[in-house]
Amino acid sequence: MLQKGIIRSILEHDKGGKILITLLLVAAVIVPVLNLLLPETSPFHLSAYNVTLWGKYLCYGLLALAVDLVWGYLGILSLGHGAFFALGGYVMGMHLMREIGSRGVYGHPLLPDFMVFLNWGELPWFWYGFDNFFFTFFMIFVVPGILAFIFGWFAFRSRVTGVYLSIITQAMTYALMLAFFRNEMGFGGNNGLTDFKDILGFSLQEDTTRSALFALSAIALIVGYLICRYITQSRAGRVATAIRDAESRVRFLGYRVEHFKLFIFVVSACLAGLAGALYVPQVGIINPSEFSPINSIEIVVWVAIGGRGTLYGAVLGAILVNYFKTWLTTAAPEIWLYFLGAIFVGVTLYFPKGLVGLLHKMKKNQKVNIAKGEAKP
Amino acid sequence: MTEFGHTPITDTPETPRDKDTILYLNNVTVSFDGFRALNALSLVVATKELRCIIGPNGAGKTTMMDVITGKTRPDEGEVIFGHHTDLTKMDEAEIANLGIGRKFQKPTVFENLSVFENLELAIKGWRSVKNCLFFKLDKATQTRIHEVMETIALSSHASRLAGELSHGQKQWLEIGMLLIQAPQLMLVDEPVAGMTDSETEQTAALLKQISQDHTVVVVEHDMEFVRELGGFVTVLHEGSALAEGSLETVQSNEKVIEVYLGR
């Protein structure tokens, strides 16, 4: 009862959020039903491929949400959120590698295949604990969270802002990419982590597991949305907006700007990590290319296209853009990047508030038209 | 008229630090790349005083505000708040929480928040992240915000975005934000820049009313406005205090005339 009250108060003035959450809840139920209960001959049957594809989109939605929280509300244009996503993914990947156990190609009881291949004698210390799911679950938030904390601690205290901060975030993810490419790091180098077998004993190839992962992604997105919305509609959210618009004014009011930035940045990194952790078992691989700077820039483009500073707009943007990406990269793979660039430029020029802004504008015009119509006798 | 109206003019203020002193600057020097924005500036402000700081462009008025509020660290000198709080060792947030409020030269309000929300963020207390996450607006706070909106004549604009206000209204909102912070000392930088005559008059009345319970330091160019405020005046020139006294005495000071009319 109490929880219901909290959720209701969070979504009180958030029509877009209510619609989004309703849709996600419906999808979390309908998609598994269409996949598992309908026979494959039925026209409404949803293939396992599509279930996983949409599960992936939902993970991207959660990632976009994390970026919108820092960019839309706090004004920090992070071009390195892909790093937090990838770290969450690597944490999950390590767990899935440990789950393989002795079923690997080399059949080693403890070491993942790539370590046997590299002639490593024993498991590196940082691989301990990841055989335990609860430890892994904890680390999904802790690893990206700690990176965000250390990064933010230095950046925000030294008052690095604007484009300089964006460049540093970009450098951060690039540096991590280079590091993870090295075999000596102990994360599978170039190939990353792959060949996963099962999660918590459920085979990753099974339709039921895939449906469950889809439903979990939907639920994670709902929870992530509620957390973000709670923050943005609290006084802390208003302080964030104030920091975005007039940072020094907030300081002279007696707020510790760096504390607010750090808090929201870390929350955002944790959400990105969760998105990565749900993404990896669905796509079956995590490798250093997830750290590549272009990925992080793409996330920002999703948010801009959907509508910055609205939260649900970010989710909408992520899903729509990736839907088109899937379609276009099969139809005409070479033009995808041009197409992405073109819509980004188009949206920034003509709908600076993104698709959500466009919808609001259309609605407003409609209302004005109705009002005009009524005014005429 | 404050009691300072009767004190004799001194070229460099050597006023002893008595128990009524709220702000004490001694020998403060700030240089940027060799340029001395403040040059051994000394200034004493008493509690509940309304002080006007005037001076030509580049005299160091804004730098002085920056030093007091912790934005700029002085190279030399003391800045003491109250009896013995050393401001040179603190940052902006700490100083603000001590009770020193500042209004910027260019009106700086949170344009994407409503008038009500602007005041709500400024109200004293609830400064940590944790407090802000679990903040609930109570009756007393709400009443206080409405009182201040009344004072700054923005009651009918409570739910309007601050960005939609007129220039003068933004200035008042910022003064209101200062007021609701309940500071002991208010630093007001050019409050009537860009205002119409009637707005200027209203602002003067507002500041006079505020100065009954607060110490107010106003930096201003507009002589008419300074006359209207009627406080004790300090003239800054090239980073130090050139003269002090009532506006009339200061205006008849030869050095001041020289600075203002050219040498």
XYZ file of C-alpha atoms in Angstrom:
640
model
C 0.000 0.000 0.000
C 2.758 2.382 1.024
C 4.785 1.518 -2.065
C 1.805 2.132 -4.258
C 1.420 5.545 -2.661
C 5.045 6.403 -3.332
C 4.845 5.362 -6.971
C 1.656 7.324 -7.419
C 3.220 10.433 -5.925
C 6.296 10.040 -8.140
C 4.196 9.859 -11.288
C 1.600 12.403 -10.187
C 2.294 15.002 -12.880
C 4.084 12.728 -15.291
C 1.716 11.652 -18.046
C 4.521 10.466 -20.318
C 5.948 8.361 -17.518
C 2.584 6.742 -16.806
C 2.182 5.805 -20.466
C 5.739 4.455 -20.649
C 5.389 2.324 -17.537
C 2.018 0.952 -18.612
C 3.462 -0.007 -22.004
C 6.470 -1.660 -20.389
C 4.298 -3.642 -17.984
C 2.103 -4.811 -20.851
C 5.168 -5.748 -22.908
C 6.713 -7.630 -19.982
C 3.648 -9.892 -19.991
C 2.604 -9.988 -23.639
C 6.000 -10.576 -25.236
C 6.782 -13.775 -23.300
C 3.212 -14.977 -23.918
C 3.479 -14.394 -27.668
C 6.800 -16.202 -27.715
C 6.163 -19.125 -25.400
C 2.457 -19.921 -25.563
C 1.633 -19.354 -29.209
C 2.675 -22.053 -31.681
C 5.282 -21.046 -34.209
C 2.733 -21.328 -37.007
C 0.577 -18.582 -35.504
C 0.860 -15.197 -37.220
C 1.175 -13.571 -33.776
C 4.065 -15.720 -32.696
C 7.109 -13.691 -31.725
C 10.425 -15.326 -32.527
C 13.127 -15.726 -29.917
C 15.290 -13.500 -32.105
C 12.774 -10.676 -31.775
C 12.338 -11.160 -28.039
C 16.084 -10.767 -27.555
C 16.215 -7.858 -29.988
C 13.564 -5.952 -28.048
C 15.230 -6.904 -24.779
C 18.343 -5.268 -26.146
C 16.384 -2.127 -27.037
C 15.074 -1.935 -23.485
C 18.657 -2.090 -22.170
C 19.520 0.774 -24.490
C 16.467 2.589 -23.138
C 17.793 2.255 -19.589
C 21.188 3.492 -20.747
C 19.604 6.498 -22.443
C 17.666 7.202 -19.246
C 20.946 7.297 -17.315
C 22.413 9.758 -19.794
C 19.308 11.950 -19.742
C 19.496 12.160 -15.950
C 22.939 13.768 -16.068
C 22.590 15.634 -19.347
C 18.974 16.714 -19.339
C 18.692 17.652 -15.691
C 22.218 18.429 -14.560
C 23.666 19.751 -17.806
C 26.630 17.368 -17.796
C 27.127 16.191 -21.357
C 28.744 12.835 -20.689
C 30.344 11.323 -23.760
C 31.600 8.392 -21.739
C 28.509 6.637 -20.465
C 29.272 3.700 -22.709
C 32.109 2.936 -20.282
C 29.751 2.421 -17.344
C 27.498 0.307 -19.544
C 30.441 -1.824 -20.663
C 31.746 -2.222 -17.107
C 28.362 -3.492 -15.965
C 28.473 -5.815 -18.960
C 31.939 -7.082 -18.083
C 30.874 -7.782 -14.494
C 27.988 -9.875 -15.786
C 30.282 -11.457 -18.379
C 32.716 -12.535 -15.669
C 29.904 -14.208 -13.782
C 28.706 -15.999 -16.912
C 32.281 -17.132 -17.652
C 32.609 -18.579 -14.177
C 29.259 -20.335 -14.660
C 30.667 -22.209 -17.655
C 32.929 -24.073 -15.225
C 34.527 -27.149 -16.746
C 32.269 -27.114 -19.804
C 34.708 -24.884 -21.704
C 36.610 -26.014 -24.778
C 39.671 -26.803 -22.640
C 37.617 -28.260 -19.832
C 39.560 -26.476 -17.093
C 37.530 -26.557 -13.865
C 38.389 -23.013 -12.772
C 39.992 -20.991 -15.561
C 37.991 -19.521 -18.435
C 39.123 -20.691 -21.867
C 41.062 -17.581 -22.786
C 43.224 -17.882 -19.674
C 44.062 -21.491 -20.465
C 44.891 -20.378 -23.998
C 47.240 -17.722 -22.607
C 48.884 -20.386 -20.401
C 47.823 -18.723 -17.155
C 48.398 -20.895 -14.129
C 45.782 -19.494 -11.795
C 42.752 -17.248 -11.621
C 43.670 -13.549 -11.152
C 42.554 -12.172 -7.773
C 39.908 -9.880 -9.306
C 38.114 -12.865 -10.808
C 37.350 -14.277 -7.363
C 33.841 -13.942 -6.061
C 32.189 -13.689 -9.458
C 31.031 -17.299 -9.300
C 28.574 -16.004 -6.702
C 25.507 -14.351 -8.250
C 24.790 -12.041 -5.332
C 28.355 -10.796 -5.304
C 28.034 -10.203 -9.051
C 24.737 -8.396 -8.645
C 26.362 -6.125 -6.101
C 29.374 -5.460 -8.317
C 27.158 -4.518 -11.276
C 26.454 -1.300 -9.382
C 29.681 -0.984 -7.415
C 32.185 -1.146 -10.288
C 30.639 1.572 -12.512
C 29.648 3.489 -9.377
C 33.212 3.606 -8.061
C 34.612 4.692 -11.415
C 31.987 7.438 -11.599
C 32.738 8.461 -8.032
C 36.488 8.750 -8.545
C 36.081 10.469 -11.894
C 33.404 12.843 -10.600
C 35.240 13.550 -7.363
C 38.200 14.999 -9.235
C 36.313 16.559 -12.124
C 33.577 18.292 -10.124
C 35.845 19.452 -7.325
C 38.154 21.112 -9.778
C 35.058 22.609 -11.413
C 35.655 21.179 -14.838
C 32.495 21.892 -16.814
C 31.038 22.100 -20.267
C 32.918 20.875 -23.276
C 36.080 20.207 -21.257
C 34.236 17.723 -19.105
C 32.745 16.075 -22.197
C 36.195 15.626 -23.662
C 37.521 14.065 -20.462
C 34.622 11.585 -20.330
C 35.369 10.690 -23.911
C 39.039 10.186 -23.045
C 38.042 8.031 -20.086
C 36.076 5.567 -22.192
C 38.791 5.552 -24.863
C 41.484 4.784 -22.288
C 39.388 1.944 -20.894
C 38.891 0.559 -24.384
C 42.637 0.464 -24.986
C 43.206 -1.135 -21.607
C 40.590 -3.817 -22.150
C 42.052 -4.648 -25.540
C 45.214 -5.874 -23.810
C 45.370 -9.575 -23.022
C 47.374 -8.834 -19.870
C 44.359 -7.099 -18.322
C 42.752 -10.477 -17.837
C 39.415 -9.758 -19.488
C 39.850 -11.731 -22.676
C 41.522 -8.971 -24.670
C 40.300 -8.390 -28.175
C 37.714 -11.174 -28.107
C 36.233 -10.201 -24.778
C 34.055 -12.652 -22.929
C 31.721 -14.961 -24.819
C 30.485 -18.553 -25.275
C 28.258 -18.210 -22.234
C 26.224 -21.286 -21.357
C 23.712 -20.438 -18.682
C 22.640 -17.979 -16.012
C 21.623 -19.206 -12.549
C 21.364 -22.685 -14.061
C 19.028 -21.670 -16.899
C 20.360 -22.175 -20.385
C 20.778 -18.929 -22.301
C 19.611 -20.662 -25.485
C 16.206 -21.521 -24.007
C 13.207 -19.433 -25.044
C 12.005 -19.248 -21.456
C 15.324 -17.743 -20.314
C 15.229 -15.233 -23.139
C 11.675 -14.237 -22.282
C 12.595 -13.937 -18.634
C 15.556 -11.701 -19.513
C 13.251 -9.561 -21.625
C 10.778 -9.206 -18.765
C 13.621 -8.415 -16.366
C 14.889 -5.724 -18.720
C 11.418 -4.188 -18.800
C 11.215 -4.256 -15.013
C 14.717 -2.798 -14.657
C 13.715 0.001 -17.002
C 10.593 0.701 -14.936
C 12.558 0.748 -11.679
C 15.255 2.894 -13.268
C 12.609 5.269 -14.536
C 11.004 5.579 -11.108
C 14.373 6.251 -9.468
C 15.218 8.942 -12.017
C 11.773 10.509 -11.777
C 11.903 10.475 -7.993
C 15.200 12.348 -8.081
C 14.132 14.874 -10.714
C 10.876 15.775 -9.012
C 12.459 16.097 -5.571
C 14.083 19.242 -4.272
C 17.406 17.683 -5.315
C 16.091 17.604 -8.883
C 15.231 21.275 -8.711
C 18.721 21.976 -7.396
C 20.055 19.979 -10.371
C 18.030 22.069 -12.817
C 19.280 25.171 -11.046
C 22.875 23.962 -11.384
C 22.294 23.350 -15.081
C 20.998 26.882 -15.598
C 23.108 28.978 -13.207
C 25.760 27.012 -11.384
C 27.454 29.826 -9.505
C 24.102 31.159 -8.265
C 23.497 27.782 -6.624
C 26.886 27.986 -4.927
C 26.141 31.425 -3.543
C 22.874 30.078 -2.163
C 24.987 27.742 -0.041
C 24.617 24.442 -1.894
C 27.614 22.202 -2.445
C 27.291 21.877 -6.180
C 29.938 19.159 -6.416
C 28.021 16.922 -3.991
C 24.858 17.109 -6.065
C 26.742 16.472 -9.279
C 28.606 13.558 -7.766
C 25.469 11.948 -6.361
C 23.515 12.143 -9.598
C 26.492 11.128 -11.718
C 27.064 8.014 -9.598
C 23.363 7.046 -9.663
C 23.422 7.452 -13.418
C 26.552 5.298 -13.762
C 24.958 2.552 -11.658
C 21.887 2.539 -13.912
C 24.123 2.364 -16.988
C 25.958 -0.559 -15.385
C 22.675 -2.361 -14.768
C 21.720 -1.838 -18.408
C 25.029 -3.357 -19.509
C 24.611 -6.323 -17.196
C 21.192 -7.119 -18.668
C 22.459 -6.564 -22.192
C 25.306 -9.071 -22.085
C 23.360 -12.305 -21.432
C 20.952 -11.324 -24.222
C 23.551 -10.603 -26.900
C 25.920 -13.307 -25.624
C 29.151 -11.330 -25.821
C 30.993 -8.396 -24.293
C 34.176 -7.071 -25.832
C 36.236 -3.872 -25.673
C 34.454 -2.318 -28.654
C 31.601 -1.520 -26.243
C 33.949 1.104 -24.780
C 34.496 2.768 -28.125
C 33.876 6.540 -28.006
C 31.421 6.425 -30.903
C 29.051 4.275 -28.816
C 28.885 6.893 -26.101
C 28.190 9.593 -28.652
C 25.394 7.504 -30.118
C 23.664 7.364 -26.734
C 23.647 11.148 -26.608
C 22.114 11.208 -30.078
C 19.287 8.885 -28.940
C 18.534 11.200 -26.050
C 18.619 14.309 -28.241
C 16.303 12.730 -30.796
C 13.842 11.501 -28.188
C 13.799 14.725 -26.223
C 16.348 15.772 -23.638
C 15.271 16.412 -20.073
C 12.054 14.406 -20.191
C 13.306 10.895 -19.230
C 10.594 9.091 -21.219
C 11.814 10.904 -24.328
C 15.236 9.347 -23.853
C 13.726 5.857 -23.714
C 11.611 6.575 -26.776
C 14.628 7.907 -28.668
C 16.797 4.914 -27.789
C 14.196 2.397 -28.900
C 13.216 4.208 -32.106
C 16.758 4.908 -33.263
C 17.865 1.358 -32.591
C 14.817 -0.043 -34.313
C 15.770 1.915 -37.415
C 19.389 0.925 -36.964
C 18.506 -2.773 -37.008
C 16.401 -2.295 -40.093
C 18.826 -0.069 -41.951
C 21.991 -1.989 -41.097
C 20.465 -5.029 -42.770
C 18.941 -3.102 -45.696
C 21.846 -0.767 -46.409
C 24.607 -1.064 -43.810
C 26.946 1.506 -45.346
C 24.561 4.448 -45.016
C 23.627 3.942 -41.359
C 26.139 6.395 -39.906
C 25.220 9.068 -42.465
C 21.594 8.512 -41.675
C 22.218 8.810 -37.923
C 24.207 11.982 -38.489
C 21.483 13.395 -40.691
C 18.673 12.814 -38.209
C 20.792 14.251 -35.424
C 21.414 17.428 -37.389
C 17.785 17.561 -38.502
C 16.417 17.124 -35.012
C 18.764 19.704 -33.482
C 17.872 22.238 -36.180
C 14.145 21.721 -36.468
C 13.009 20.088 -33.214
C 15.529 21.100 -30.569
C 13.319 19.485 -27.957
C 13.277 16.182 -29.790
C 10.310 14.027 -30.692
C 8.662 14.618 -27.333
C 8.909 18.369 -27.876
C 7.364 17.899 -31.311
C 4.449 15.943 -29.834
C 3.832 18.632 -27.223
C 3.889 21.295 -29.898
C 1.388 19.415 -32.052
C -0.883 18.939 -29.083
C -0.675 22.622 -28.206
C -1.480 23.642 -31.779
C -4.428 21.296 -31.767
C -5.705 22.865 -28.565
C -5.261 26.343 -30.012
C -7.125 25.266 -33.133
C -9.960 23.834 -31.080
C -10.085 27.015 -29.026
C -10.203 29.063 -32.222
C -12.937 26.850 -33.587
C -14.985 27.341 -30.439
C -14.417 31.057 -30.472
C -16.022 31.270 -33.881
C -19.773 31.462 -33.579
C 19.916 58.068 8.598
C 22.455 55.785 10.146
C 24.738 56.880 12.919
C 27.540 56.895 10.401
C 26.083 59.953 8.793
C 27.629 62.019 11.567
C 31.104 60.572 11.639
C 33.871 62.688 10.187
C 35.288 61.719 6.815
C 38.564 59.912 6.772
C 40.495 59.050 3.668
C 41.381 55.576 4.832
C 38.932 54.117 7.283
C 40.708 53.334 10.520
C 37.524 52.581 12.406
C 38.238 50.284 15.334
C 36.567 46.913 15.316
C 33.814 47.416 17.847
C 31.175 44.892 18.730
C 28.796 46.151 16.085
C 31.092 45.376 13.203
C 29.753 42.706 10.855
C 32.320 42.917 8.083
C 35.915 43.974 8.321
C 38.294 44.129 5.378
C 41.869 45.034 6.178
C 44.565 45.694 3.622
C 43.040 43.364 1.032
C 44.997 43.043 -2.187
C 44.017 41.026 -5.241
C 45.978 41.041 -8.472
C 45.217 39.389 -11.770
C 48.321 38.983 -13.912
C 49.965 41.953 -12.281
C 46.885 44.179 -12.429
C 45.821 45.163 -8.929
C 42.061 44.862 -8.882
C 42.093 45.571 -5.157
C 44.931 47.537 -3.681
C 45.202 47.425 0.119
C 41.459 47.954 0.473
C 40.132 48.459 3.972
C 36.461 48.651 4.785
C 34.357 48.368 7.912
C 30.616 47.715 7.789
C 28.495 47.909 10.926
C 25.513 45.718 11.754
C 22.183 46.891 10.275
C 23.960 49.445 8.161
C 22.936 50.335 4.603
C 26.210 50.932 2.796
C 26.607 52.127 -0.764
C 29.793 51.477 -2.674
C 30.324 53.697 -5.696
C 33.204 54.121 -8.060
C 34.061 54.249 -11.728
C 34.347 51.133 -13.865
C 37.283 48.983 -12.903
C 37.447 50.425 -9.399
C 37.266 46.921 -7.924
C 33.634 46.839 -6.770
C 32.791 43.429 -8.147
C 36.177 41.984 -7.145
C 35.459 43.144 -3.610
C 32.180 41.194 -3.683
C 34.030 38.173 -5.065
C 36.522 38.309 -2.213
C 33.833 38.565 0.460
C 31.786 35.699 -0.978
C 34.759 33.387 -1.486
C 34.839 33.376 -5.264
C 38.268 35.002 -5.338
C 41.019 34.476 -2.799
C 42.890 37.635 -1.818
C 46.660 37.663 -2.174
C 47.004 39.583 1.042
C 44.906 40.997 3.839
C 42.160 39.978 6.220
C 38.459 39.519 5.584
C 36.616 39.012 8.848
C 32.894 38.356 9.228
C 31.303 39.062 12.584
C 33.936 38.994 15.281
C 36.473 36.469 14.175
C 35.295 34.349 11.239
C 38.039 34.425 8.633
C 36.354 34.350 5.229
C 39.550 33.898 3.243
C 39.739 30.258 4.277
C 36.191 29.308 3.217
C 34.465 28.484 -0.071
C 31.281 29.957 -1.547
C 28.853 27.481 -0.017
C 30.314 27.776 3.480
C 30.234 31.548 3.325
C 26.659 31.557 2.045
C 25.624 29.302 4.904
C 27.281 31.647 7.399
C 24.703 34.215 6.385
C 26.189 36.226 3.544
C 23.888 36.536 0.556
C 24.820 37.933 -2.807
C 22.898 39.396 -5.703
C 24.668 39.429 -9.019
C 25.014 42.382 -11.337
C 23.251 40.575 -14.157
C 20.019 39.195 -12.743
C 20.649 35.518 -12.131
C 17.561 33.496 -11.395
C 16.761 29.906 -12.299
C 14.934 30.514 -15.551
C 13.414 27.058 -15.910
C 11.945 27.002 -12.414
C 8.873 28.905 -11.296
C 9.030 31.996 -9.104
C 7.817 29.881 -6.202
C 10.464 27.214 -6.803
C 13.210 29.813 -7.073
C 12.307 31.085 -3.624
C 11.879 27.570 -2.296
C 15.453 26.700 -3.279
C 16.743 29.879 -1.678
C 14.995 29.430 1.662
C 17.307 28.812 4.576
C 18.098 25.194 5.400
C 17.946 21.880 3.440
C 21.311 22.239 1.783
C 22.632 18.658 1.742
C 21.835 16.096 -0.969
C 20.142 13.791 1.532
C 17.904 16.529 2.918
C 16.971 17.590 -0.581
C 16.016 14.074 -1.647
C 13.547 13.701 1.205
C 12.389 17.302 1.439
C 8.702 17.954 1.986
C 7.253 21.430 1.763
C 5.653 22.333 5.096
C 3.084 24.982 5.916
C 5.483 27.386 7.598
C 7.853 27.358 4.639
C 4.988 27.874 2.242
C 3.722 30.829 4.250
C 7.183 32.334 4.346
C 7.548 32.036 0.558
C 4.189 33.736 0.073
C 5.221 36.525 2.426
C 8.371 37.174 0.443
C 6.466 37.073 -2.856
C 4.234 39.740 -1.366
C 7.243 41.856 -0.433
C 8.759 41.694 -3.905
C 5.361 42.192 -5.592
C 5.400 38.875 -7.428
C 2.499 37.141 -5.664
C 0.462 36.927 -8.824
C 3.340 35.310 -10.705
C 4.011 32.428 -8.300
C 3.758 29.642 -10.866
C 5.266 31.490 -13.801
C 8.705 30.457 -14.990
C 11.332 32.914 -13.829
C 12.621 33.113 -17.393
C 9.341 34.723 -18.492
C 9.593 37.616 -16.040
C 10.549 41.128 -17.082
C 14.044 42.347 -16.356
C 12.944 44.355 -13.330
C 10.896 41.472 -11.958
C 13.914 39.173 -12.248
C 15.944 41.667 -10.226
C 13.258 41.668 -7.540
C 13.018 37.916 -7.568
C 16.731 37.745 -6.965
C 16.415 40.209 -4.104
C 13.588 38.046 -2.778
C 15.822 34.992 -2.989
C 18.384 36.874 -0.945
C 15.790 37.914 1.561
C 14.395 34.426 2.099
C 17.907 33.114 2.730
C 17.666 35.280 5.869
C 21.278 36.396 5.600
C 22.906 38.667 8.151
C 24.720 40.485 5.407
C 23.378 41.132 1.907
C 25.668 42.143 -0.917
C 23.713 43.687 -3.761
C 25.487 44.367 -7.048
C 23.856 47.088 -9.206
C 20.244 46.279 -8.402
C 18.727 48.927 -10.667
C 20.832 48.442 -13.796
C 18.427 48.484 -16.726
C 15.365 49.380 -14.676
C 12.768 52.007 -15.504
C 12.457 55.037 -13.209
C 9.422 53.741 -11.374
C 11.030 50.335 -10.928
C 14.121 52.063 -9.547
C 12.016 53.940 -7.037
C 10.267 50.765 -5.929
C 13.603 48.995 -5.580
C 14.967 51.776 -3.413
C 11.950 51.482 -1.128
C 12.359 47.711 -1.014
C 16.042 47.885 -0.099
C 15.373 50.515 2.558
C 12.725 48.303 4.061
C 15.070 45.302 4.017
C 17.899 47.263 5.601
C 15.815 47.770 8.721
C 16.510 44.178 9.718
C 19.569 43.329 7.627
C 22.966 44.720 6.882
C 22.962 45.668 3.220
C 25.918 46.599 1.043
C 24.899 47.999 -2.337
C 27.230 48.555 -5.259
C 25.752 51.123 -7.610
C 26.532 53.475 -10.479
C 23.277 55.393 -10.417
C 23.804 58.494 -8.214
C 20.104 59.281 -8.037
C 19.480 55.853 -6.635
C 22.281 56.193 -4.092
C 20.808 59.495 -2.967
C 17.422 57.857 -2.603
C 18.865 55.079 -0.448
C 20.483 57.700 1.748
C 23.113 55.459 3.311
C 26.746 55.922 4.147
C 28.859 55.979 0.975
C 32.288 54.568 0.232
C 34.015 55.609 -2.982
C 36.317 53.029 -4.508
C 39.034 53.995 -6.903
C 41.759 51.801 -8.367
C 41.154 49.122 -5.814
C 41.134 51.139 -2.632
C 38.758 53.356 -0.693
C 39.124 56.946 -1.815
C 36.631 58.601 0.480
C 33.761 57.829 2.826
C 30.842 59.781 4.181
C 27.352 60.845 3.252
C 26.708 61.302 -0.452
C 26.847 65.111 -0.174
C 30.197 65.191 1.602
C 31.657 62.603 -0.727
C 30.475 64.485 -3.782
C 32.166 67.653 -2.564
C 35.425 65.823 -1.939
C 38.035 67.118 -4.369
C 39.681 63.781 -4.989
C 36.328 62.249 -5.843
C 35.504 65.059 -8.246
C 38.850 64.576 -9.881
C 38.311 60.855 -10.346
C 34.809 61.217 -11.669
C 35.338 64.252 -13.890
C 38.771 63.361 -15.150
C 42.115 64.781 -14.133
